[in-house]
Amino acid sequence: MRKWGKRSRDVYDELDARLQIVLDRTLAEVADISLITGFRGQTEQNDMYLSGNSKLPWPRSKHNKEPSLAVDYQPYPMPQRTEKLWAALAYIAGHMIRIGLEEGIALRWGGDWNGDGDLTDQNFDDLFHIEIDK
């Protein structure tokens, strides 16, 4: 049985309960994952924005809410080949979205911001990111 590691547990504790439901089911039913970032404070968010790793300054990101409405994750172990990593992130995100639908939780993935299934129609990809959509 998979379980959260210490770093992931620390991030998990920062998250909205709805995300926790989805992540617990993802861990149990889909794949081993590590949680990277939940809540971001003002300095961290603005640094992410200025570096181009986020499109939103403080406090507009869902990472800036307490509890956090967004989480960054990765498969564990993380594939070293880019195409394997991208495939794993999409596979996991698809399952998270399905689990969210089953639980009545609308989610949005950073690989398909508008949720239309077309992964080529956006300018900013954040494949490690999933958030509550409303």
PDB file of N, CA, C and O in Angstrom, residues 23 26 30-33 73-76 85-99 109 130:
ATOM      1  N   LEU A  23      -6.401  13.400  -4.047  1.00  0.00           N
ATOM      2  CA  LEU A  23      -5.029  12.907  -3.954  1.00  0.00           C
ATOM      3  C   LEU A  23      -4.940  11.574  -3.225  1.00  0.00           C
ATOM      4  O   LEU A  23      -4.160  10.697  -3.621  1.00  0.00           O
ATOM      5  N   THR A  26      -6.033   9.055  -5.684  1.00  0.00           N
ATOM      6  CA  THR A  26      -5.012   8.915  -6.727  1.00  0.00           C
ATOM      7  C   THR A  26      -3.870   8.042  -6.226  1.00  0.00           C
ATOM      8  O   THR A  26      -3.427   7.122  -6.927  1.00  0.00           O
ATOM      9  N   VAL A  30      -4.215   4.849  -8.413  1.00  0.00           N
ATOM     10  CA  VAL A  30      -3.633   5.166  -9.724  1.00  0.00           C
ATOM     11  C   VAL A  30      -2.123   4.989  -9.757  1.00  0.00           C
ATOM     12  O   VAL A  30      -1.595   4.205 -10.541  1.00  0.00           O
ATOM     13  N   ALA A  31      -1.413   5.756  -8.942  1.00  0.00           N
ATOM     14  CA  ALA A  31       0.053   5.773  -9.041  1.00  0.00           C
ATOM     15  C   ALA A  31       0.651   6.363  -7.781  1.00  0.00           C
ATOM     16  O   ALA A  31      -0.005   7.121  -7.061  1.00  0.00           O
ATOM     17  N   ASP A  32       1.902   6.041  -7.556  1.00  0.00           N
ATOM     18  CA  ASP A  32       2.647   6.674  -6.477  1.00  0.00           C
ATOM     19  C   ASP A  32       3.048   8.061  -6.955  1.00  0.00           C
ATOM     20  O   ASP A  32       3.584   8.211  -8.058  1.00  0.00           O
ATOM     21  N   ILE A  33       2.739   9.063  -6.158  1.00  0.00           N
ATOM     22  CA  ILE A  33       3.070  10.432  -6.513  1.00  0.00           C
ATOM     23  C   ILE A  33       3.693  11.130  -5.320  1.00  0.00           C
ATOM     24  O   ILE A  33       3.485  10.734  -4.171  1.00  0.00           O
ATOM     25  N   TYR A  73       2.495  18.257  -8.336  1.00  0.00           N
ATOM     26  CA  TYR A  73       2.811  16.861  -8.025  1.00  0.00           C
ATOM     27  C   TYR A  73       3.765  16.317  -9.081  1.00  0.00           C
ATOM     28  O   TYR A  73       3.992  16.939 -10.119  1.00  0.00           O
ATOM     29  N   GLN A  74       4.311  15.150  -8.798  1.00  0.00           N
ATOM     30  CA  GLN A  74       5.104  14.433  -9.793  1.00  0.00           C
ATOM     31  C   GLN A  74       4.980  12.945  -9.526  1.00  0.00           C
ATOM     32  O   GLN A  74       4.698  12.541  -8.403  1.00  0.00           O
ATOM     33  N   PRO A  75       5.170  12.139 -10.559  1.00  0.00           N
ATOM     34  CA  PRO A  75       5.174  10.697 -10.332  1.00  0.00           C
ATOM     35  C   PRO A  75       6.388  10.306  -9.505  1.00  0.00           C
ATOM     36  O   PRO A  75       7.420  10.989  -9.538  1.00  0.00           O
ATOM     37  N   TYR A  76       6.244   9.241  -8.753  1.00  0.00           N
ATOM     38  CA  TYR A  76       7.368   8.731  -7.963  1.00  0.00           C
ATOM     39  C   TYR A  76       7.536   7.250  -8.271  1.00  0.00           C
ATOM     40  O   TYR A  76       6.566   6.512  -8.150  1.00  0.00           O
ATOM     41  N   LEU A  85       8.003  11.184 -18.678  1.00  0.00           N
ATOM     42  CA  LEU A  85       7.511  12.087 -17.636  1.00  0.00           C
ATOM     43  C   LEU A  85       6.209  12.743 -18.074  1.00  0.00           C
ATOM     44  O   LEU A  85       5.234  12.758 -17.323  1.00  0.00           O
ATOM     45  N   TRP A  86       6.184  13.295 -19.286  1.00  0.00           N
ATOM     46  CA  TRP A  86       4.974  13.955 -19.774  1.00  0.00           C
ATOM     47  C   TRP A  86       3.804  12.974 -19.834  1.00  0.00           C
ATOM     48  O   TRP A  86       2.687  13.326 -19.466  1.00  0.00           O
ATOM     49  N   ALA A  87       4.073  11.766 -20.294  1.00  0.00           N
ATOM     50  CA  ALA A  87       3.014  10.761 -20.360  1.00  0.00           C
ATOM     51  C   ALA A  87       2.492  10.418 -18.963  1.00  0.00           C
ATOM     52  O   ALA A  87       1.279  10.312 -18.752  1.00  0.00           O
ATOM     53  N   ALA A  88       3.394  10.267 -18.007  1.00  0.00           N
ATOM     54  CA  ALA A  88       2.988   9.947 -16.639  1.00  0.00           C
ATOM     55  C   ALA A  88       2.160  11.083 -16.033  1.00  0.00           C
ATOM     56  O   ALA A  88       1.136  10.846 -15.381  1.00  0.00           O
ATOM     57  N   LEU A  89       2.590  12.330 -16.253  1.00  0.00           N
ATOM     58  CA  LEU A  89       1.844  13.472 -15.714  1.00  0.00           C
ATOM     59  C   LEU A  89       0.444  13.550 -16.309  1.00  0.00           C
ATOM     60  O   LEU A  89      -0.536  13.794 -15.591  1.00  0.00           O
ATOM     61  N   ALA A  90       0.323  13.322 -17.617  1.00  0.00           N
ATOM     62  CA  ALA A  90      -0.989  13.352 -18.268  1.00  0.00           C
ATOM     63  C   ALA A  90      -1.864  12.191 -17.792  1.00  0.00           C
ATOM     64  O   ALA A  90      -3.062  12.369 -17.528  1.00  0.00           O
ATOM     65  N   TYR A  91      -1.286  11.016 -17.670  1.00  0.00           N
ATOM     66  CA  TYR A  91      -2.014   9.836 -17.185  1.00  0.00           C
ATOM     67  C   TYR A  91      -2.579  10.096 -15.789  1.00  0.00           C
ATOM     68  O   TYR A  91      -3.765   9.874 -15.521  1.00  0.00           O
ATOM     69  N   ILE A  92      -1.733  10.596 -14.908  1.00  0.00           N
ATOM     70  CA  ILE A  92      -2.149  10.856 -13.529  1.00  0.00           C
ATOM     71  C   ILE A  92      -3.207  11.959 -13.503  1.00  0.00           C
ATOM     72  O   ILE A  92      -4.229  11.839 -12.815  1.00  0.00           O
ATOM     73  N   ALA A  93      -2.982  13.040 -14.240  1.00  0.00           N
ATOM     74  CA  ALA A  93      -3.949  14.147 -14.265  1.00  0.00           C
ATOM     75  C   ALA A  93      -5.309  13.683 -14.771  1.00  0.00           C
ATOM     76  O   ALA A  93      -6.351  14.065 -14.219  1.00  0.00           O
ATOM     77  N   GLY A  94      -5.312  12.855 -15.805  1.00  0.00           N
ATOM     78  CA  GLY A  94      -6.579  12.332 -16.327  1.00  0.00           C
ATOM     79  C   GLY A  94      -7.346  11.566 -15.266  1.00  0.00           C
ATOM     80  O   GLY A  94      -8.566  11.717 -15.119  1.00  0.00           O
ATOM     81  N   HIS A  95      -6.623  10.759 -14.514  1.00  0.00           N
ATOM     82  CA  HIS A  95      -7.271  10.019 -13.431  1.00  0.00           C
ATOM     83  C   HIS A  95      -7.732  10.950 -12.315  1.00  0.00           C
ATOM     84  O   HIS A  95      -8.804  10.740 -11.732  1.00  0.00           O
ATOM     85  N   MET A  96      -6.941  11.979 -12.009  1.00  0.00           N
ATOM     86  CA  MET A  96      -7.373  12.936 -10.983  1.00  0.00           C
ATOM     87  C   MET A  96      -8.675  13.618 -11.407  1.00  0.00           C
ATOM     88  O   MET A  96      -9.589  13.788 -10.584  1.00  0.00           O
ATOM     89  N   ILE A  97      -8.764  14.009 -12.662  1.00  0.00           N
ATOM     90  CA  ILE A  97      -9.971  14.667 -13.153  1.00  0.00           C
ATOM     91  C   ILE A  97     -11.158  13.711 -13.057  1.00  0.00           C
ATOM     92  O   ILE A  97     -12.251  14.106 -12.624  1.00  0.00           O
ATOM     93  N   ARG A  98     -10.960  12.455 -13.437  1.00  0.00           N
ATOM     94  CA  ARG A  98     -12.031  11.456 -13.333  1.00  0.00           C
ATOM     95  C   ARG A  98     -12.463  11.274 -11.888  1.00  0.00           C
ATOM     96  O   ARG A  98     -13.662  11.259 -11.570  1.00  0.00           O
ATOM     97  N   ILE A  99     -11.499  11.130 -10.984  1.00  0.00           N
ATOM     98  CA  ILE A  99     -11.808  10.971  -9.564  1.00  0.00           C
ATOM     99  C   ILE A  99     -12.555  12.205  -9.059  1.00  0.00           C
ATOM    100  O   ILE A  99     -13.542  12.089  -8.321  1.00  0.00           O
ATOM    101  N   TRP A 109      -6.410  21.032 -14.978  1.00  0.00           N
ATOM    102  CA  TRP A 109      -5.012  20.602 -15.089  1.00  0.00           C
ATOM    103  C   TRP A 109      -4.223  21.615 -15.913  1.00  0.00           C
ATOM    104  O   TRP A 109      -4.717  22.148 -16.910  1.00  0.00           O
ATOM    105  N   ILE A 130      -2.349  20.818 -10.703  1.00  0.00           N
ATOM    106  CA  ILE A 130      -3.795  20.580 -10.752  1.00  0.00           C
ATOM    107  C   ILE A 130      -4.439  21.472  -9.702  1.00  0.00           C
ATOM    108  O   ILE A 130      -3.839  21.716  -8.645  1.00  0.00           O
TER     109      ILE A 130
END
